[in-house]
Each structure stands twice: as C-alpha cells, then as structure tokens.
Amino acid sequence: MRVLILGGDGYLGWPTAMDFAAAGHEVTVADNYLRRHMAEATESDALLVAPNLSERAAIFKGTTGHEIHVRIGDLSDPDVMFDIVRDTTPDTIIHYAEQPSAPYSMRGFREARETFQNNLDVTFNCIWAVKEIVPEAHVVKLGTMGEYGTPNIDIEEGWLEIEHKGRKDTFLYPRAAGSLYHTTKVLDTDLLWFYVRTYGLRVTDLMQGPVYGISTDEADLDPRLCPNFHYDDIFGTVVNRFLVQAVAGVPLTVYGGGGQTRGYLNLRDTLQCVRLAAEKPAESGELRIFNQLTETFTVSELAERVKGVGDQMGLGVEIKSIPNPRKEKEEHYYNPTHSGLIELGLEPHYMTEGILGAMLERIIENRDRIVTDRIMPRVRWS
Ligand code: USQ
C-alpha cells in the first residue's frame, strides 16, 4: 500500500510510520512540527531527544534499509494538503495531524482557537483532498474515547440503536466531551459522517483511550528512533507521567478522588490497531468506528500499579491526591465495548509489571533530563 501519515512526527505518528515501512508499505509522513512548537512555547519538552523527521528517516534507513519519505508543511493549508495527496496518491491516509492535548486546548482563548482551527481544518482539507483526488482511498482517523465522555450506560462502538415511540433507528453514539480538544474530535466525526454518507468515502474512526509506552520493534533499534515521550502536565498522558514521577521522587499526582476510569492501551497496540484497520479497510460509504483500548483502570489503580513496580525497584513511590484541575466525574460507571479490533486480529499487550518495569528502567537511564517544574498541573478548566 501507499500510505500517507498526516502528523507523522507525533508520539503515535512516527512509530506508526516505522511500523508500516518495516511491513513493506510505501510510506510518506507529513507534519509541520506544530506539537514541537507548542511544547517549546509551554516549556513542555519531551524526556527523550527525538531528532527531526528528516534525521529520523535517515537513521531509520541506515538501520533497516527502509525508506520513509518526509514532507514538511502545514496541512491546515488546503494547498499543502492537496499537493501532498496529489504527489503521493495514497491508498490509505492515516490522520493523526491534530493538536492532541486537552490541557493545551483549555489554556486560554488563543490555544482553544488554535486547537479548533488546526484540528477541524486539517480534517476538512483531508476529506476534500480525498474526495477530489483519491476518492477510493481509505482514511484511518484517530478519534478518542473522550468523545463519549463517561455516560451512565454501556458505551457501544460508535453507533447506538434507539427505539423511540415504537420506531427504531441507528445513530452515532451520543457524545459529551470533557475538553475543547475532545470536542474537536466529536466535530471531526460528524464531518466525516456527513461526507461518508453523502459522497461514499471510506473511513475508519478509531476511538482511542490514553496510550502509554516507549518501546516498539523499530523504536528499540536505535535510541534516536524513540517516540516523543512527554511527562509534563500538558502533553504527557497519565501513565507515562506517573512513571516519570516515580523516578523523580515526586508523589504521583492523582487528580481529585482518583475514581476517573479510562480505557488504556500500550503504544504497541496502537500500531497493531492502525495497521489492522488499514490492511482491512472500511467499505466505500462506510464510517466504521472501533473503540481502541485494551483494559480499563481508575487513576488510583494506575497509581497503585506504578507504586507496586517502583517500590520493587527500590524507588519508594508515594501517591498524593491533588485538587483536580479538570472538570470531570471522579466516580462514575464506565463500560465500553471494545471487541471490533480483537475480531480483526488485535493481540493485546496488557499493562504487566514487566512492561511498567522496563519503562521505569528506560526513564531511570534518562533521569538527569527530568525537569520537575513540568510535572504539576498549570492549566485549570475553571
Ligand atoms: N490524570 C490524573 N493525574 C495526572 C494526569 C491525568 O489523575 O497527573 C487523570 C485525568 O484527570 C484523566 C485521566 O487521568 O481523568 C486521563 O488523563 P490523560 O491526561 O492521560 O488523558 P487525556 O487528557 O484524556 O488525553 C489523552 C491524550 C489524548 C487522547 C486521550 C484519550 O492526550 O490525545 O485523546 O488521552 S481519552 O482520555 O480516552 O479521551
């Protein structure tokens, strides 16, 4: 397949690019380093040094012989998007090119607007480039489990059959996002659904939970091929943050009551899910939605797990609840269906002590780079 990865410099984009290239697909990555600039502007630099895309592609080629083509450009500009799609004529477009941080989107008007414009414009341009240039291409779009919020009923995979006054129909599952970032993903799904049902595009929307991990088959070949591993309050996801806090001797920052439940997955499983979706595409005129997670935990359970492994390694980990900077339920029902990707062939890597221990070892090797000022939350929802 010819695969175009939008947002190929990101935490997920770069490992995905290497995974597809290693599997023999022809890969182009496109990015404008937006997240790097935002991280720099908010003093949220990643723990591990990740060279720029051209350098990473050269290192990857030198190590494996596989080529990854690089295009640097702002995909929220329609001319850039159209040129790249025209030049690469992809069979599959993997769309990660969004500002991914909920706290960043809640920082103020400028950041909210930037998130809104970038995320919606890139999705819109992607849809139009496909419709005009490669209408048979399959779009694999990264959504988020946060689109659904935390409803008091089971969460289905994207769709819900509703019976009302004796009649039935199927609708997009109701959504109630908890940040402006998550809301842009809701709007993306609506846009995609409009263009799928009107123009017969083929789209898979992956509702993914928070990801953790550093290791993938290709990233492990050379330390310079590592993903951008953030532990700050803005770009770091909770498991990665807790592991760095454990190494830094900072009590694990459980926000509020700690009963917030989410569906987590290992970075390796993101790669599996995206490749499974790409290699078994949606039909023309289908918006296929999968819930992309492998197991659910409360924040307190995660903290206990990290403490358990950290203590075995002599780190003496403490846990401390701090006032919740977000507006979210701290005790709630949470039961998402997630069988679709398993049926496609996903073999999960669960959050074992071994996996957490290996991550802690890698972080310990880089402990001198931890800046503890980046750990406590700096953005409040209200
Ligand atoms: N949390 C803590 N302490 C921390 C950090 C987070 O208790 O130090 C809590 C949060 O309040 C939340 C949960 O942990 O209840 C998850 O937070 P997170 O920062 O790991 O995840 P979130 O902000 O929701 O966003 C991340 C990614 C985003 C993705 C989303 C999937 O940054 O791109 O879409 O996970 S989901 O959460 O399912 O919407």
Coordinates of C-alpha atoms and ligand atoms in Angstrom, one line a residue:
M1 CA 0.0 0.0 0.0
R2 CA 1.0 3.6 -0.5
V3 CA 0.4 5.1 3.0
L4 CA 0.3 8.8 3.8
I5 CA 0.6 9.6 7.5
L6 CA -0.6 13.1 8.5
G7 CA 1.0 14.1 11.8
G8 CA 4.0 11.8 11.2
D9 CA 6.2 13.5 13.8
G10 CA 3.9 12.8 16.7
Y11 CA 4.0 10.3 19.7
L12 CA 2.0 7.9 17.6
G13 CA 2.8 9.1 14.0
W14 CA 6.5 8.4 14.0
P15 CA 6.2 4.8 15.4
T16 CA 3.3 4.1 13.0
A17 CA 5.5 5.3 10.1
M18 CA 8.3 2.9 11.0
D19 CA 5.8 0.1 11.6
F20 CA 4.2 0.4 8.1
A21 CA 7.6 0.9 6.4
A22 CA 9.1 -2.2 8.1
A23 CA 6.0 -4.2 7.0
G24 CA 6.9 -3.3 3.4
H25 CA 4.4 -0.4 2.7
E26 CA 5.5 2.7 0.8
V27 CA 5.3 5.5 3.5
T28 CA 5.2 9.3 3.4
V29 CA 4.9 11.3 6.6
A30 CA 3.7 14.9 6.6
D31 CA 4.0 17.3 9.6
N32 CA 4.7 21.0 10.4
Y33 CA 6.1 20.3 13.9
L34 CA 3.2 22.1 15.5
R35 CA 3.3 20.0 18.6
R36 CA 7.1 20.6 19.0
H37 CA 6.5 24.4 18.7
M38 CA 3.6 24.2 21.3
A39 CA 5.8 22.1 23.6
E40 CA 8.6 24.6 23.3
A41 CA 6.2 27.5 23.9
T42 CA 4.8 25.9 27.1
E43 CA 8.2 24.6 28.4
S44 CA 7.0 21.0 28.0
D45 CA 9.9 19.4 26.3
A46 CA 9.9 15.6 25.9
L47 CA 12.1 13.4 28.1
L48 CA 13.9 11.7 25.3
V49 CA 15.7 13.5 22.5
A50 CA 13.8 13.0 19.2
P51 CA 15.7 14.3 16.1
N52 CA 13.6 16.0 13.4
L53 CA 11.7 13.9 10.8
S54 CA 14.4 14.0 8.1
E55 CA 17.1 13.0 10.5
R56 CA 14.9 10.2 12.0
A57 CA 14.1 8.9 8.4
A58 CA 17.8 8.9 7.6
I59 CA 18.6 7.0 10.8
F60 CA 15.8 4.5 10.1
K61 CA 17.0 4.0 6.5
G62 CA 20.6 3.4 7.7
T63 CA 19.4 0.9 10.3
T64 CA 16.8 -1.0 8.4
G65 CA 17.2 -0.1 4.7
H66 CA 13.5 1.0 4.6
E67 CA 12.7 4.4 3.2
I68 CA 10.2 6.9 4.8
H69 CA 9.5 10.0 2.6
V70 CA 9.2 13.3 4.5
R71 CA 7.1 16.3 3.7
I72 CA 7.2 19.3 6.0
G73 CA 4.1 21.6 5.6
D74 CA 1.0 22.9 7.3
L75 CA -1.9 20.6 6.5
S76 CA -4.4 23.1 7.7
D77 CA -3.5 25.0 4.4
P78 CA -5.5 23.4 1.7
D79 CA -2.8 23.9 -1.0
V80 CA -0.3 22.0 1.1
M81 CA -2.8 19.1 1.7
F82 CA -3.8 18.9 -1.9
D83 CA -0.2 19.0 -3.2
I84 CA 0.9 16.2 -0.9
V85 CA -2.1 14.0 -1.7
R86 CA -1.7 14.6 -5.4
D87 CA 2.0 13.8 -5.3
T88 CA 1.6 10.6 -3.2
T89 CA -1.7 9.2 -4.4
P90 CA -2.2 7.2 -1.3
D91 CA -4.3 4.0 -0.9
T92 CA -4.5 4.8 2.9
I93 CA -4.3 8.1 4.7
I94 CA -3.7 7.9 8.5
H95 CA -4.8 11.1 10.0
Y96 CA -3.1 12.0 13.3
A97 CA -2.4 15.6 12.5
E98 CA -4.2 17.2 15.4
Q99 CA -3.3 19.2 18.5
P100 CA -3.6 16.3 20.9
S101 CA -3.6 17.9 24.4
A102 CA -6.8 18.5 26.4
P103 CA -5.0 20.9 28.9
Y104 CA -3.4 22.9 26.0
S105 CA -6.9 23.4 24.5
M106 CA -8.2 24.7 27.8
R107 CA -5.3 27.1 28.5
G108 CA -7.0 30.2 27.1
F109 CA -8.6 31.7 24.0
R110 CA -5.5 31.6 21.8
E111 CA -4.8 27.9 22.5
A112 CA -8.5 27.0 22.2
R113 CA -8.8 28.7 18.9
E114 CA -5.5 27.2 17.6
T115 CA -6.8 23.7 18.6
F116 CA -10.2 24.3 17.0
Q117 CA -8.8 25.7 13.7
N118 CA -6.0 23.3 13.3
N119 CA -7.9 20.1 14.1
L120 CA -11.1 21.0 12.1
D121 CA -9.2 22.5 9.1
V122 CA -6.9 19.5 8.7
T123 CA -9.8 17.1 8.8
F124 CA -11.8 19.2 6.4
N125 CA -8.8 19.5 4.0
C126 CA -8.2 15.8 4.2
I127 CA -11.8 15.0 3.4
W128 CA -11.8 17.3 0.4
A129 CA -8.4 16.1 -0.9
V130 CA -9.6 12.5 -0.8
K131 CA -12.9 13.4 -2.4
E132 CA -11.3 15.3 -5.3
I133 CA -8.1 13.3 -5.9
V134 CA -8.2 9.8 -4.4
P135 CA -11.9 9.0 -3.7
E136 CA -11.2 5.3 -3.3
A137 CA -8.5 5.9 -0.6
H138 CA -9.3 4.7 2.9
V139 CA -9.0 7.3 5.7
V140 CA -8.0 6.0 9.1
K141 CA -8.7 8.8 11.5
L142 CA -7.6 8.9 15.1
G143 CA -10.5 9.8 17.3
T144 CA -10.7 9.5 21.1
M145 CA -12.7 7.6 23.7
G146 CA -13.2 11.0 25.2
E147 CA -15.7 11.8 22.5
Y148 CA -18.2 9.7 24.5
G149 CA -17.4 11.2 27.9
T150 CA -18.5 9.0 30.9
P151 CA -22.1 8.1 30.3
N152 CA -24.1 6.1 32.8
I153 CA -24.8 3.4 30.2
D154 CA -22.5 1.0 28.3
I155 CA -20.5 2.6 25.5
E156 CA -21.0 1.0 22.1
E157 CA -18.6 1.1 19.2
G158 CA -19.6 4.3 17.6
W159 CA -23.3 3.6 17.0
L160 CA -26.4 3.2 19.1
E161 CA -29.7 1.7 18.0
I162 CA -32.5 3.7 19.6
E163 CA -36.2 2.8 19.9
H164 CA -38.4 5.8 20.2
K165 CA -42.2 5.7 20.3
G166 CA -42.3 2.3 18.7
R167 CA -39.8 3.0 15.9
K168 CA -36.1 2.2 15.7
D169 CA -33.1 3.8 14.0
T170 CA -29.3 3.7 14.4
F171 CA -27.4 6.9 15.3
L172 CA -23.9 8.0 16.2
Y173 CA -23.5 7.2 19.9
P174 CA -24.2 10.3 22.0
R175 CA -21.1 12.3 22.7
A176 CA -20.3 14.6 25.6
A177 CA -16.6 15.6 25.6
G178 CA -14.8 17.0 28.6
S179 CA -12.4 19.5 26.9
L180 CA -12.3 21.6 23.8
Y181 CA -9.7 19.2 22.3
H182 CA -12.0 16.3 22.8
T183 CA -14.9 18.3 21.3
T184 CA -12.8 18.9 18.1
K185 CA -12.7 15.1 17.8
V186 CA -16.5 15.0 18.1
L187 CA -16.9 17.6 15.4
D188 CA -14.4 15.6 13.2
T189 CA -16.6 12.5 13.5
D190 CA -19.6 14.5 12.5
L191 CA -17.8 16.0 9.5
L192 CA -16.5 12.6 8.4
W193 CA -20.0 11.0 8.7
F194 CA -21.6 13.8 6.6
Y195 CA -19.0 13.2 3.8
V196 CA -19.2 9.4 4.0
R197 CA -22.9 9.3 3.7
T198 CA -23.1 12.0 1.0
Y199 CA -20.1 11.1 -1.2
G200 CA -19.3 7.4 -0.3
L201 CA -15.9 8.0 1.2
R202 CA -14.4 5.1 3.2
V203 CA -13.4 5.9 6.7
T204 CA -12.3 4.2 9.9
D205 CA -12.6 6.4 13.0
L206 CA -10.6 4.9 15.9
M207 CA -11.8 6.0 19.4
Q208 CA -8.6 5.6 21.3
G209 CA -8.0 5.8 25.1
P210 CA -4.9 7.2 26.7
V211 CA -1.7 5.5 25.4
Y212 CA 1.4 4.6 27.3
G213 CA 4.8 3.2 26.3
I214 CA 8.1 3.9 24.7
S215 CA 9.1 0.6 23.1
T216 CA 8.2 -0.7 19.7
D217 CA 10.1 -3.1 17.5
E218 CA 11.6 -0.3 15.4
A219 CA 12.0 2.3 18.1
D220 CA 14.1 -0.2 20.1
L221 CA 16.6 -0.4 17.2
D222 CA 18.3 2.9 18.0
P223 CA 17.6 5.4 20.9
R224 CA 17.2 8.2 18.3
L225 CA 14.2 6.4 16.8
C226 CA 12.2 6.7 20.1
P227 CA 8.8 8.3 20.2
N228 CA 8.3 11.8 21.7
F229 CA 7.9 10.8 25.3
H230 CA 6.2 13.6 27.3
Y231 CA 5.7 13.6 31.1
D232 CA 4.6 17.3 31.5
D233 CA 1.1 18.3 32.6
I234 CA 0.2 19.4 29.1
F235 CA 1.4 16.7 26.6
G236 CA 2.1 13.8 28.9
T237 CA -0.5 11.1 29.3
V238 CA -1.2 9.8 32.8
V239 CA 0.7 6.5 32.9
N240 CA 3.8 8.0 31.3
R241 CA 3.6 10.9 33.8
F242 CA 3.2 8.6 36.8
L243 CA 6.3 6.5 35.7
V244 CA 8.5 9.6 35.4
Q245 CA 7.1 11.0 38.7
A246 CA 8.1 7.6 40.4
V247 CA 11.6 8.0 39.1
A248 CA 11.8 11.8 40.0
G249 CA 10.7 11.1 43.6
V250 CA 7.6 13.2 43.1
P251 CA 4.4 11.8 44.7
L252 CA 2.1 10.5 42.0
T253 CA -0.4 13.3 41.1
V254 CA -3.8 11.6 41.3
Y255 CA -6.3 14.4 40.3
G256 CA -9.1 14.6 42.9
G257 CA -10.9 11.4 44.0
G258 CA -9.0 9.1 41.6
G259 CA -12.0 7.2 40.5
Q260 CA -11.8 8.5 36.9
T261 CA -11.9 5.4 34.7
R262 CA -10.5 5.3 31.2
G263 CA -9.6 2.7 28.6
Y264 CA -5.8 2.4 28.2
L265 CA -3.6 0.8 25.6
N266 CA 0.1 0.1 25.0
L267 CA 1.8 2.1 22.2
R268 CA 2.5 -1.3 20.5
D269 CA -1.3 -1.9 20.4
T270 CA -1.9 1.4 18.7
L271 CA 0.4 0.3 16.0
Q272 CA -1.4 -3.1 15.7
C273 CA -4.8 -1.5 15.6
V274 CA -4.0 1.1 13.0
R275 CA -2.3 -1.5 10.7
L276 CA -5.2 -3.9 11.1
A277 CA -7.6 -1.2 10.2
A278 CA -5.5 -0.1 7.2
E279 CA -5.0 -3.6 5.9
K280 CA -8.7 -4.5 6.2
P281 CA -10.3 -1.2 5.0
A282 CA -13.8 0.1 5.5
E283 CA -16.2 -0.3 2.6
S284 CA -17.0 2.7 0.3
G285 CA -19.8 4.7 2.0
E286 CA -19.0 3.2 5.4
L287 CA -17.9 5.1 8.6
R288 CA -16.5 2.2 10.6
I289 CA -15.9 3.0 14.3
F290 CA -13.8 1.0 16.7
N291 CA -13.1 1.6 20.4
Q292 CA -9.4 1.4 20.7
L293 CA -8.4 0.3 24.2
T294 CA -7.4 -3.0 25.8
E295 CA -8.2 -2.6 29.5
T296 CA -9.8 -0.1 31.9
F297 CA -8.4 1.3 35.1
T298 CA -9.2 4.1 37.6
V299 CA -6.5 6.7 38.1
S300 CA -6.0 5.4 41.6
E301 CA -5.5 1.8 40.3
L302 CA -2.8 3.1 37.9
A303 CA -1.0 4.9 40.7
E304 CA -1.1 1.7 42.8
R305 CA 0.3 -0.3 39.9
V306 CA 3.2 2.1 39.3
K307 CA 3.9 2.3 43.0
G308 CA 4.0 -1.5 43.3
V309 CA 6.6 -1.9 40.5
G310 CA 8.5 1.2 41.5
D311 CA 8.8 0.0 45.1
Q312 CA 10.1 -3.4 44.0
M313 CA 12.8 -1.4 42.2
G314 CA 13.6 0.5 45.4
L315 CA 12.1 3.8 44.3
G316 CA 10.0 4.4 47.4
V317 CA 7.0 5.7 45.5
E318 CA 4.4 7.9 47.2
I319 CA 0.9 8.7 45.9
K320 CA -0.8 12.1 46.7
S321 CA -4.2 13.3 45.6
I322 CA -4.1 16.9 44.5
P323 CA -7.1 19.2 43.6
N324 CA -8.4 18.2 40.2
P325 CA -7.6 20.9 37.6
R326 CA -10.2 19.5 35.2
K327 CA -13.9 19.3 35.3
E328 CA -14.7 15.6 35.1
K329 CA -16.6 13.0 37.1
E330 CA -14.4 11.4 39.8
E331 CA -16.7 8.4 40.4
H332 CA -18.7 7.0 37.5
Y333 CA -19.9 4.0 35.6
Y334 CA -17.6 3.0 32.7
N335 CA -18.2 0.0 30.4
P336 CA -17.0 0.5 26.8
T337 CA -17.4 -2.3 24.3
H338 CA -14.1 -3.0 22.5
S339 CA -14.5 -6.2 20.6
G340 CA -14.2 -4.9 17.0
L341 CA -10.4 -4.7 16.8
I342 CA -10.0 -8.0 18.7
E343 CA -12.2 -9.6 15.9
L344 CA -9.9 -8.0 13.3
G345 CA -6.9 -9.8 15.0
L346 CA -5.6 -7.5 17.8
E347 CA -3.4 -9.4 20.3
P348 CA -3.2 -7.0 23.3
H349 CA 0.0 -6.2 25.3
Y350 CA -1.5 -5.7 28.7
M351 CA -0.1 -3.5 31.4
T352 CA 2.1 -6.0 33.2
E353 CA 4.7 -5.4 35.9
G354 CA 7.3 -6.4 33.3
I355 CA 6.2 -3.7 30.9
L356 CA 6.0 -1.0 33.6
G357 CA 9.4 -2.1 35.0
A358 CA 11.0 -1.9 31.5
M359 CA 9.6 1.6 31.1
L360 CA 10.9 2.6 34.5
E361 CA 14.4 1.3 33.6
R362 CA 14.5 3.4 30.4
I363 CA 13.3 6.5 32.4
I364 CA 16.0 5.9 35.1
E365 CA 18.7 5.9 32.3
N366 CA 17.4 9.4 31.4
R367 CA 16.6 10.7 34.9
D368 CA 19.0 13.6 34.6
R369 CA 16.8 15.1 31.9
I370 CA 13.6 15.2 34.1
V371 CA 12.6 18.8 34.9
T372 CA 10.3 18.5 38.0
D373 CA 8.8 22.0 37.3
R374 CA 7.0 20.4 34.3
I375 CA 5.0 18.0 36.5
M376 CA 2.3 19.8 38.5
P377 CA -0.8 21.0 36.6
R378 CA -0.5 24.5 35.2
V379 CA -3.9 24.6 33.4
R380 CA -7.3 24.7 35.2
W381 CA -10.6 24.2 33.5
S382 CA -12.2 26.9 35.5
Ligands
USQ1 N1 -4.9 12.4 35.5 C1 -4.5 12.4 36.8 N2 -3.3 12.8 37.1 C2 -2.4 13.2 36.2 C3 -2.8 13.2 34.8 C4 -4.1 12.8 34.5 O1 -5.3 12.0 37.7 O2 -1.3 13.6 36.5 C5 -6.3 11.9 35.1 C6 -7.1 12.9 34.3 O3 -7.7 13.8 35.1 C7 -8.0 12.0 33.5 C8 -7.1 10.7 33.3 O4 -6.1 10.8 34.2 O5 -9.1 11.6 34.2 C9 -6.5 10.6 31.9 O6 -5.8 11.8 31.6 P1 -4.7 11.9 30.4 O7 -4.0 13.2 30.6 O8 -3.8 10.7 30.4 O9 -5.6 11.8 29.2 P2 -6.5 12.9 28.4 O10 -6.2 14.3 28.8 O11 -7.9 12.4 28.4 O12 -5.9 12.8 26.9 C10 -5.1 11.7 26.4 C11 -4.4 12.1 25.2 C12 -5.5 12.5 24.1 C13 -6.4 11.3 23.9 C14 -7.0 10.8 25.3 C15 -7.8 9.6 25.2 O13 -3.6 13.3 25.4 O14 -4.8 12.8 22.9 O15 -7.4 11.6 23.0 O16 -5.9 10.6 26.2 S1 -9.2 9.6 26.3 O17 -8.7 10.0 27.6 O18 -9.8 8.3 26.3 O19 -10.1 10.6 25.8

